[in-house]
Coordinates of N, CA and C in Angstrom, one line a residue:
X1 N 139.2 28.1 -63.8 CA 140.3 27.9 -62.9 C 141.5 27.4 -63.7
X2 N 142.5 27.8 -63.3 CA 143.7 27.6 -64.4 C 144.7 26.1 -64.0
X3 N 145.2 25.8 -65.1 CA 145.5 24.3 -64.6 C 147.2 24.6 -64.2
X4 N 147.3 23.7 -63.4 CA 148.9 24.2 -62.4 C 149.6 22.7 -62.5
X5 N 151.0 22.6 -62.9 CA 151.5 21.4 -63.8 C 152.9 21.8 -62.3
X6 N 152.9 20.6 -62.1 CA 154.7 20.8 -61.1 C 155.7 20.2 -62.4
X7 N 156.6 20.8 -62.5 CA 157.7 20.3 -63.4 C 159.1 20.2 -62.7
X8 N 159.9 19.1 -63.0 CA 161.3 18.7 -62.0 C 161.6 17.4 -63.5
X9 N 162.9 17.9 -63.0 CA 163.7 17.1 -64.4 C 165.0 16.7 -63.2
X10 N 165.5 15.8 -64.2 CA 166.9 15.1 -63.7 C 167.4 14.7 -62.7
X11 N 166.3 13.8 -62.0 CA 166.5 13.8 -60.5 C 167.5 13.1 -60.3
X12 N 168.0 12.1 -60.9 CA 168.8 11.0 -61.1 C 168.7 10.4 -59.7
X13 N 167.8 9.7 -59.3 CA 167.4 8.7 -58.5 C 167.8 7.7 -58.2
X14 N 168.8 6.5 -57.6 CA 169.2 6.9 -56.5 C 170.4 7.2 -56.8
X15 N 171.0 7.4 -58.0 CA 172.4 8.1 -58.1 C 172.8 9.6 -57.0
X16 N 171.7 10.3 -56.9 CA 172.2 11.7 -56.6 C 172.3 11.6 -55.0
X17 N 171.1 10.4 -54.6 CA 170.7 10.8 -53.1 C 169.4 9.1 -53.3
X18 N 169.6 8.8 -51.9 CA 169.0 7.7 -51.5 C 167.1 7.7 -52.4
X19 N 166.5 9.2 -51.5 CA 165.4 9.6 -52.1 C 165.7 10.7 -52.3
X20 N 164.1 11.3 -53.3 CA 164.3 12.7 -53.5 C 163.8 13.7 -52.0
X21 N 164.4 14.9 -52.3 CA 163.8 15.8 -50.9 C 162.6 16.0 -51.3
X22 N 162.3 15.2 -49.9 CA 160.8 15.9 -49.4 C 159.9 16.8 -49.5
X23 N 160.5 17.7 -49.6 CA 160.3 19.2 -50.2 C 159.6 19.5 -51.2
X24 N 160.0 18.1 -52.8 CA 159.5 18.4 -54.0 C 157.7 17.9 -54.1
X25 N 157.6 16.8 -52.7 CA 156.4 16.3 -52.8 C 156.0 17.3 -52.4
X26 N 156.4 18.0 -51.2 CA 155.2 18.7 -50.5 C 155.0 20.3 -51.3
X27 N 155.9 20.6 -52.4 CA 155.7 21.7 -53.4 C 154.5 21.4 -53.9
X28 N 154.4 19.9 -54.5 CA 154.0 19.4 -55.4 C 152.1 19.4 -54.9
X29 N 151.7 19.5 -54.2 CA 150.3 18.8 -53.5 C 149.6 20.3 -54.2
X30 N 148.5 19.7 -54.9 CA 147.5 20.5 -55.3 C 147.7 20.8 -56.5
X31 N 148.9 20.0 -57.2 CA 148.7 20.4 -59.1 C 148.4 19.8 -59.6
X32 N 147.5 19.8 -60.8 CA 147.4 19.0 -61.6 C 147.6 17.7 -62.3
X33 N 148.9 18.3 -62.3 CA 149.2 17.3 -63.0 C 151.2 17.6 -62.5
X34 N 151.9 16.4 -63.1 CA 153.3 16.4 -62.7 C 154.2 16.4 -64.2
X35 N 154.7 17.2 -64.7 CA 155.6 16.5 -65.4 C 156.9 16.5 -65.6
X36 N 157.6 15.0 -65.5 CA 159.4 15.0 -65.6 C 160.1 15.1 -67.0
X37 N 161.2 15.9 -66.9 CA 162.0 16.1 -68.3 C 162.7 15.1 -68.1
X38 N 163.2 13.9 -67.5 CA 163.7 12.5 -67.7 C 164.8 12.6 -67.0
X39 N 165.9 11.7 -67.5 CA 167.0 11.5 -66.2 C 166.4 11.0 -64.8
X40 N 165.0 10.1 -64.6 CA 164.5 9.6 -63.4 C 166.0 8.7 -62.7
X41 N 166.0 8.0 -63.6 CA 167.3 6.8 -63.5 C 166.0 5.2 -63.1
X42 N 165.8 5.6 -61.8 CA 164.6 4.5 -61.4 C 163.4 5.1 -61.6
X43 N 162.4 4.3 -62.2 CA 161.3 4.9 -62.7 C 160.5 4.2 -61.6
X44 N 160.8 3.9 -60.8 CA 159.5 3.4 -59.3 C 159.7 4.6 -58.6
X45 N 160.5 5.7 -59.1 CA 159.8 7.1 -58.4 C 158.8 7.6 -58.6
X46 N 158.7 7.4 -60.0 CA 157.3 7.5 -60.5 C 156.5 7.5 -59.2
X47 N 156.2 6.1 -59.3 CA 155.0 5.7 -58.1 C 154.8 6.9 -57.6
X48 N 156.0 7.5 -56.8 CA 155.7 8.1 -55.2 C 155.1 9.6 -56.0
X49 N 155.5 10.0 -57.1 CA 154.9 11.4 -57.4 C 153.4 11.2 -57.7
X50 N 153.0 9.7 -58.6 CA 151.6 9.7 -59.0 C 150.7 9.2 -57.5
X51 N 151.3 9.2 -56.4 CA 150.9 9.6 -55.1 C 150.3 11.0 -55.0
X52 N 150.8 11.9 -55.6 CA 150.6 13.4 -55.6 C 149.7 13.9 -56.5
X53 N 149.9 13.6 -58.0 CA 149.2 13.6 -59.1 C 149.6 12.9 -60.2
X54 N 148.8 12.9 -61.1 CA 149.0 12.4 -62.3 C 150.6 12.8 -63.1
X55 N 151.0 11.7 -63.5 CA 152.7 12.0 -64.0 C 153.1 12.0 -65.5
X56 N 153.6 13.0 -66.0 CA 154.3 12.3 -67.6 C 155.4 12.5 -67.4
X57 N 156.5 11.6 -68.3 CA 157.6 11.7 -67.9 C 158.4 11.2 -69.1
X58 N 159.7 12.6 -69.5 CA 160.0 12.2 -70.8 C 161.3 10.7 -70.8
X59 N 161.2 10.2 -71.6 CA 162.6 8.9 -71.0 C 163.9 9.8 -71.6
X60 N 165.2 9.9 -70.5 CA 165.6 10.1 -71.0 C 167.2 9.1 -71.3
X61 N 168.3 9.6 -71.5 CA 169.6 8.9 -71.4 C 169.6 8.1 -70.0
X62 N 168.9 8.8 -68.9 CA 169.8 7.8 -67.4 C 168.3 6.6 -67.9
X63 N 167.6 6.5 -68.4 CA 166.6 6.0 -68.3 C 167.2 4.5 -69.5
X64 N 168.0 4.9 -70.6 CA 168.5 3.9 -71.3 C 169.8 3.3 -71.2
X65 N 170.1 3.7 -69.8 CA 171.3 2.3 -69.6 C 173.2 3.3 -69.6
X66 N 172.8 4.4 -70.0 CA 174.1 5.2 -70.2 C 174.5 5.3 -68.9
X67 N 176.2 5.3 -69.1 CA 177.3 5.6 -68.3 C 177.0 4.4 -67.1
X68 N 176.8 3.1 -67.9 CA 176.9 2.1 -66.5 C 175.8 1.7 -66.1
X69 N 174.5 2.4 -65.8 CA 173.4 2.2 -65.7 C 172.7 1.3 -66.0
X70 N 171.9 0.4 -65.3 CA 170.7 -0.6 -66.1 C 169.8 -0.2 -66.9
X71 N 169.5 -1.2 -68.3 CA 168.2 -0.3 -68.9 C 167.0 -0.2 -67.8
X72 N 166.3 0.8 -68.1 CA 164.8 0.7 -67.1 C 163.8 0.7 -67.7
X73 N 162.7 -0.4 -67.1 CA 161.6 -1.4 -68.1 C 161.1 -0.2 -68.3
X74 N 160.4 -0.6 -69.4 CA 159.0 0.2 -70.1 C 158.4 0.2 -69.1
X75 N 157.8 1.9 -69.1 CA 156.2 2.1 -68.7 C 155.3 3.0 -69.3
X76 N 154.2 2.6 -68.9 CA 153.0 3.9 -69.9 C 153.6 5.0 -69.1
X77 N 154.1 5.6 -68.6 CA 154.5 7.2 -68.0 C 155.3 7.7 -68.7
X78 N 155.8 7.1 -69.5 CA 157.5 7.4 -69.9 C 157.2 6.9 -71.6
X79 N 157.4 8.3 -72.3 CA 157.8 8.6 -73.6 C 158.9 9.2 -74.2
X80 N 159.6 9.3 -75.2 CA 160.6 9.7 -75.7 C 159.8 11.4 -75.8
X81 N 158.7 11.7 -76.0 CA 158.0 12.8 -76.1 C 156.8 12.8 -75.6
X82 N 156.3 13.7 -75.1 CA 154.6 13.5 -75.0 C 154.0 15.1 -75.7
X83 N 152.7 15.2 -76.2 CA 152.3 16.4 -76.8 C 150.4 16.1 -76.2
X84 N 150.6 16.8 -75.4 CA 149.6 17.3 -74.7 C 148.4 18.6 -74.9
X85 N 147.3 18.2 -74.9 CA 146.5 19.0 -75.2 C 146.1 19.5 -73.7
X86 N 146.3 21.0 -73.2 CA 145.9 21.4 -72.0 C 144.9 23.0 -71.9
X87 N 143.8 22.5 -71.5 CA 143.1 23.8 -71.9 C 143.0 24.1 -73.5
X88 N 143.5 25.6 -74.0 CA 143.3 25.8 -75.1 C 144.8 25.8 -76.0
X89 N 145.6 25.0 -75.1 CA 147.4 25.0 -75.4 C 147.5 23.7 -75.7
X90 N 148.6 23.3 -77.0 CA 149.7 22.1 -77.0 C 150.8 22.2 -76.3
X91 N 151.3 21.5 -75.4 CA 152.1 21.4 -74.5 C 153.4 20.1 -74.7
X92 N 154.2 20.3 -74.8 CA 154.8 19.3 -75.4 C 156.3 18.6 -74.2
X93 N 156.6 17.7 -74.0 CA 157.3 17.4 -73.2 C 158.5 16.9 -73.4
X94 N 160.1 16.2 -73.8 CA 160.5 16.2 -73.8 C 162.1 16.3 -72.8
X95 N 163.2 15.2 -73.5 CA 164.1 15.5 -72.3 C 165.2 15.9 -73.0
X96 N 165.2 16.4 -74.0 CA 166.1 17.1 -74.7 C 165.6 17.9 -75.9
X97 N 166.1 19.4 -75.9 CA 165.4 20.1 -77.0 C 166.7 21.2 -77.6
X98 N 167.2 21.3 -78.7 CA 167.6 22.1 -78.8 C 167.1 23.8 -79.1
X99 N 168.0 24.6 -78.6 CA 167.5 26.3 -78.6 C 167.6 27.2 -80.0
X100 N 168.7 26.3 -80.4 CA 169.8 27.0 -81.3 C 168.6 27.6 -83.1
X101 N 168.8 28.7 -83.2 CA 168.5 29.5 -84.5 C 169.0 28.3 -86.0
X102 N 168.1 28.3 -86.9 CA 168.5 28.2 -88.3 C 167.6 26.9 -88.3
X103 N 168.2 26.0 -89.3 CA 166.8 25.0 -89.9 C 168.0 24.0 -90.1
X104 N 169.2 23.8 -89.7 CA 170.5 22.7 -89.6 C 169.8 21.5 -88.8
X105 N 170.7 20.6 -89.0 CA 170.2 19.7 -87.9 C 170.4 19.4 -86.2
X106 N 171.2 20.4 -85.9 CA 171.3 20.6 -84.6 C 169.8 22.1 -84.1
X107 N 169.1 22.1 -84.9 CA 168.5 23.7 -84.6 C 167.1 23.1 -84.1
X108 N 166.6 24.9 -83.5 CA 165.1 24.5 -82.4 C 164.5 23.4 -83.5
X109 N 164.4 24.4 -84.8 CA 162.8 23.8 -85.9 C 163.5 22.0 -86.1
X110 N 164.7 21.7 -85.9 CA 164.6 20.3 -86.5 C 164.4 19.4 -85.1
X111 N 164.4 19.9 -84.1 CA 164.2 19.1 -82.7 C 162.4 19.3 -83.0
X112 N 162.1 20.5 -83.1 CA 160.6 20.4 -83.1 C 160.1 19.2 -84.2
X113 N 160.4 19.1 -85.6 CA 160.2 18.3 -86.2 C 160.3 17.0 -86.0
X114 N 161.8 16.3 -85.3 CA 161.9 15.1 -84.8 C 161.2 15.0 -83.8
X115 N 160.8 15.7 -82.5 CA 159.9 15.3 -81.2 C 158.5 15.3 -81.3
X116 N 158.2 16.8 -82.3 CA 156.7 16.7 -81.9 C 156.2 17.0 -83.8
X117 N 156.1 16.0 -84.4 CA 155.9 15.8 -85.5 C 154.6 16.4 -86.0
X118 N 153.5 15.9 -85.0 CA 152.0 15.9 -85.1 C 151.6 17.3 -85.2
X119 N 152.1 18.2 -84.4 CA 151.9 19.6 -83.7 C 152.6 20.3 -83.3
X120 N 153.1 21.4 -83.8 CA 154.0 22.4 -82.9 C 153.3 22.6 -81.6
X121 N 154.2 22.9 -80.5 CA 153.3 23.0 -79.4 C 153.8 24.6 -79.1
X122 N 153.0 24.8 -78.3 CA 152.5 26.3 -77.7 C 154.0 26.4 -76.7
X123 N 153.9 25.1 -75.8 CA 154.7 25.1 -74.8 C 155.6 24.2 -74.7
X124 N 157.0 24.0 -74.6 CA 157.5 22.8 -74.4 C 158.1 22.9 -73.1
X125 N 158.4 21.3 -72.2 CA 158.8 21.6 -71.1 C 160.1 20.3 -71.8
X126 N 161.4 20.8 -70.7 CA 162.3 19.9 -71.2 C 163.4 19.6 -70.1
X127 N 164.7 19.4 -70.1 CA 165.5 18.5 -69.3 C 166.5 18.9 -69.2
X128 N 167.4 18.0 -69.3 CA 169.0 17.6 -69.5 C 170.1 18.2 -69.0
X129 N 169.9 19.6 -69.2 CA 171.2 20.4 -68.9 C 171.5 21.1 -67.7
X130 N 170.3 20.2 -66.8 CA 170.2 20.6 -65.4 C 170.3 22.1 -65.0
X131 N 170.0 23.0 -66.0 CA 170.2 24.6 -65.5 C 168.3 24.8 -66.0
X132 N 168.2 25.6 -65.4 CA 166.9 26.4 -65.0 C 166.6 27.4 -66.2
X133 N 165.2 27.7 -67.0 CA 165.2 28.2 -68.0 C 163.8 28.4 -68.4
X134 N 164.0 29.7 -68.6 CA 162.3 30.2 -69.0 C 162.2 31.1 -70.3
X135 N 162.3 31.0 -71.3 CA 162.3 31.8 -72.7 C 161.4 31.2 -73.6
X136 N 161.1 32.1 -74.7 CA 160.7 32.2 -75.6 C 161.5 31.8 -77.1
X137 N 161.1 31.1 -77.8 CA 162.1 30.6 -78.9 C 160.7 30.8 -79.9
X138 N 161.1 31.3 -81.1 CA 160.5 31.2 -82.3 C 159.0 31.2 -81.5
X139 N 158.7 31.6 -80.7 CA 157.0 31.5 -80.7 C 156.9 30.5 -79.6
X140 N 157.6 29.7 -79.5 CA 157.0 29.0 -78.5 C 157.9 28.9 -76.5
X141 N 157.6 28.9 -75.8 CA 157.7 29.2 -74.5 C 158.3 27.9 -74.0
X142 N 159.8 27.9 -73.2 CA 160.8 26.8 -73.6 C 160.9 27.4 -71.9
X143 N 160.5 25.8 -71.2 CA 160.9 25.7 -69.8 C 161.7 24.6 -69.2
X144 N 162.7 25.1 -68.5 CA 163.4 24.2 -68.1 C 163.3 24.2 -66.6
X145 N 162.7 22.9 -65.7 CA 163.3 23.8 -64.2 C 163.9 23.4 -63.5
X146 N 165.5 22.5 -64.8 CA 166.7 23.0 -63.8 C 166.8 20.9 -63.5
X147 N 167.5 21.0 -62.0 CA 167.5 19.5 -61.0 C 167.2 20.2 -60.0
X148 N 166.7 19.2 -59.5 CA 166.5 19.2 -57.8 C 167.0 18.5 -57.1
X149 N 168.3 18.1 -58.0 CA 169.3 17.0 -57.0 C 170.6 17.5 -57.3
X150 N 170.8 17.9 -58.7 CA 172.6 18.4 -59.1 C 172.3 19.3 -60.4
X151 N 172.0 20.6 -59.7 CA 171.9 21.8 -60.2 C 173.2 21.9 -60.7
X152 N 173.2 22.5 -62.3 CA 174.1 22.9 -63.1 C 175.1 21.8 -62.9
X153 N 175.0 20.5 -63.1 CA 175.5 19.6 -62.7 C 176.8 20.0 -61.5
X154 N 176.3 20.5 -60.6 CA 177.3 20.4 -59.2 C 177.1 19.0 -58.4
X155 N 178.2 19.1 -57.3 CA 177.2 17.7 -56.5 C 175.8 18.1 -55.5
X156 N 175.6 16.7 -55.2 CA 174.3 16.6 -54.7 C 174.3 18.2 -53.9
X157 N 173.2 18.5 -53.9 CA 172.5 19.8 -53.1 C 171.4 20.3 -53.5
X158 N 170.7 21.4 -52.4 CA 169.1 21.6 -52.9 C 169.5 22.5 -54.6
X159 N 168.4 22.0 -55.4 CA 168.5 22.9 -56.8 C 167.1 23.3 -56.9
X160 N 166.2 23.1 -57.7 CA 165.2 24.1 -58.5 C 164.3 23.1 -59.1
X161 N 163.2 23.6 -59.4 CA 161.7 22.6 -59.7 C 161.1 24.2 -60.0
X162 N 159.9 23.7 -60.9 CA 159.0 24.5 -61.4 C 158.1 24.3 -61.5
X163 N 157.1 25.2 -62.2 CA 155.4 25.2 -62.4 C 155.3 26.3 -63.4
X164 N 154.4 25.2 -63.8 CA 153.7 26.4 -65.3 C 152.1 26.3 -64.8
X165 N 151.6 27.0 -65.2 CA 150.5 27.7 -65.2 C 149.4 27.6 -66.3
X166 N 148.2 27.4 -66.5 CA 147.6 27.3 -67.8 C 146.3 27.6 -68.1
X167 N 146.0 29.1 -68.7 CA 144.7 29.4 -68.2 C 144.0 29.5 -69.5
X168 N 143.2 28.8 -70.7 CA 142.5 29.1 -71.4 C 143.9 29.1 -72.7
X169 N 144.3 30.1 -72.9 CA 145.7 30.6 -74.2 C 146.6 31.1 -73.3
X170 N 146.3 31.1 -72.3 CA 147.6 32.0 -71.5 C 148.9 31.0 -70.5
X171 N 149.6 31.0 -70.3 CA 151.0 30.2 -70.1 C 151.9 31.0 -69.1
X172 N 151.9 30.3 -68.0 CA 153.1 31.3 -66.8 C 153.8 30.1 -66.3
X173 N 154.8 30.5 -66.4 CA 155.8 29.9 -65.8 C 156.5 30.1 -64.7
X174 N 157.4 29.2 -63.8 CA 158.4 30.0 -62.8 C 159.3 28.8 -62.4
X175 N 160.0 29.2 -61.8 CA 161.3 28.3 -61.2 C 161.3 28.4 -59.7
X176 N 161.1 27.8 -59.1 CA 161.8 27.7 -57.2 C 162.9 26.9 -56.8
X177 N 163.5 27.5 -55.8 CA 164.9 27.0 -55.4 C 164.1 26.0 -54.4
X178 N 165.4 25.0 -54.1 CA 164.2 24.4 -53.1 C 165.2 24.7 -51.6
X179 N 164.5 24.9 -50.7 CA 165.4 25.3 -49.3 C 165.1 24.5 -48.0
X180 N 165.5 24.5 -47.1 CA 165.1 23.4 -45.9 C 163.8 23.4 -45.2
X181 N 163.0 24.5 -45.9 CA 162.0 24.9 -45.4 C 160.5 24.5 -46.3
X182 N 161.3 24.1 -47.4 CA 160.5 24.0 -48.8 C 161.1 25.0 -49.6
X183 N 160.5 25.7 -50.4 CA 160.5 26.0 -51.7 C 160.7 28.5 -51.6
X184 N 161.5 28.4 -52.3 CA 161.6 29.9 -52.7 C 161.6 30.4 -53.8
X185 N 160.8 31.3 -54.2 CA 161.4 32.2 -55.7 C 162.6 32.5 -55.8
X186 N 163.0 31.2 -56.8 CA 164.2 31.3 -57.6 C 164.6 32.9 -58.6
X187 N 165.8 34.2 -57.8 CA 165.9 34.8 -58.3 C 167.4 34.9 -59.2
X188 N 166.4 35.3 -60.6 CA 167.6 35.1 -61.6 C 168.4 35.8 -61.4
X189 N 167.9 37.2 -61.0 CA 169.1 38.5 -60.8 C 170.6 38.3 -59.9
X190 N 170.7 37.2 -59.0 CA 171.5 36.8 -58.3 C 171.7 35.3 -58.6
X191 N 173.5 35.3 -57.7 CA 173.8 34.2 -58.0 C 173.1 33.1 -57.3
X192 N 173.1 31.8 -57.5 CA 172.6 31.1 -56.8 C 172.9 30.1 -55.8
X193 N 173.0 29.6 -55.2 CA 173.9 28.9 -53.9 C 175.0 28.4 -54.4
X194 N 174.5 27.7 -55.2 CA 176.0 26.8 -55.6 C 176.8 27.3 -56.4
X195 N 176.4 28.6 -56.3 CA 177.5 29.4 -57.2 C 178.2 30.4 -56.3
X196 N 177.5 30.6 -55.1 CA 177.8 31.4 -54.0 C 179.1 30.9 -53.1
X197 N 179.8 29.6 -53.1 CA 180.8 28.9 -52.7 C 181.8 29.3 -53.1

């Protein structure tokens, strides 16, 4: 049976919205495991997801005190990276990764070198840019899924959460919009709400 990971980045907690929507818990029931690309802001959210499942969670900028913010204490949930062994895959976590081609120090290979030293990973899941993202870089399978609180940094409104999939060597990923009902296939071919205004 294949292992099923919820992924949600940048929730910015309680900056965006009092709590997160509801919606992300009740996506969330029945996976594996949870993991956040960072920007929590309060990491006592934590708590409410390891209510659901087990949590990693990359630390990111809202996590170290930027733009005003308090630092927020250490926890075992929260690494600058995490590299995960899942099934027959390295999975690698992070809240910032660059995309970009060549071996500079802005490029994929020197982010992979500074984050995940030990191991290239199969899969990386990542953060920051609050946009939604499913490709392939040099070999390895680069997911982003987005905010679920300020999509493409707009203001607060429903955005996007994901899940990867993990079966033996095999890797699926997807992105969902989240809607008042819960959760929809996020279609890339069209625009998407907040762009629909």
């Amino acid at each position: 049976m294949a292992t099923k990971i919820g992924l949600v980045s940048d929730t910015h907690i309680p900056e965006s919205r009092k709590e997160l929507w509801p919606q992300v818990y009740d996506a969330f029931q029945g996976v594996d495991f949870i993991f956040h690309g960072g920007d929590i802001h309060d990491v006592a959210l934590l708590d409410t997801f390891e209510q659901v499942a087990p949590i990693y969670c990359a630390r990111g900028n809202g996590e170290d005190g930027s733009g005003g913010r308090p630092v927020q204490p250490e926890d075992p949930r929260v690494k600058y990276s995490w590299t995960l062994e899942i099934e027959e895959l390295t999975v690698g976590l992070t809240h910032y990764i660059s995309l970009l081609p060549g071996d500079d120090t802005f490029s994929f290979q020197k982010s992979i070198e500074r984050y995940f030293p030990e191991k290239r990973p199969d899969v990386i899941v990542f953060g920051d840019t609050h946009t939604e993202l499913i490709e392939e870089v040099e070999g390895v399978l680069c997911v982003n899924p987005g905010s679920p609180t300020y999509p493409h940094n707009y203001d607060t409104q429903y955005g996007t959460i994901g899940f990867l999939e993990i079966d033996g060597r095999q890797s699926q990923a997807s992105v969902w919009l989240i809607n008042d009902d819960g959760i929809e296939p996020f279609q890339w071919d069209e625009a998407p709400p907040w762009k629909r205004r």
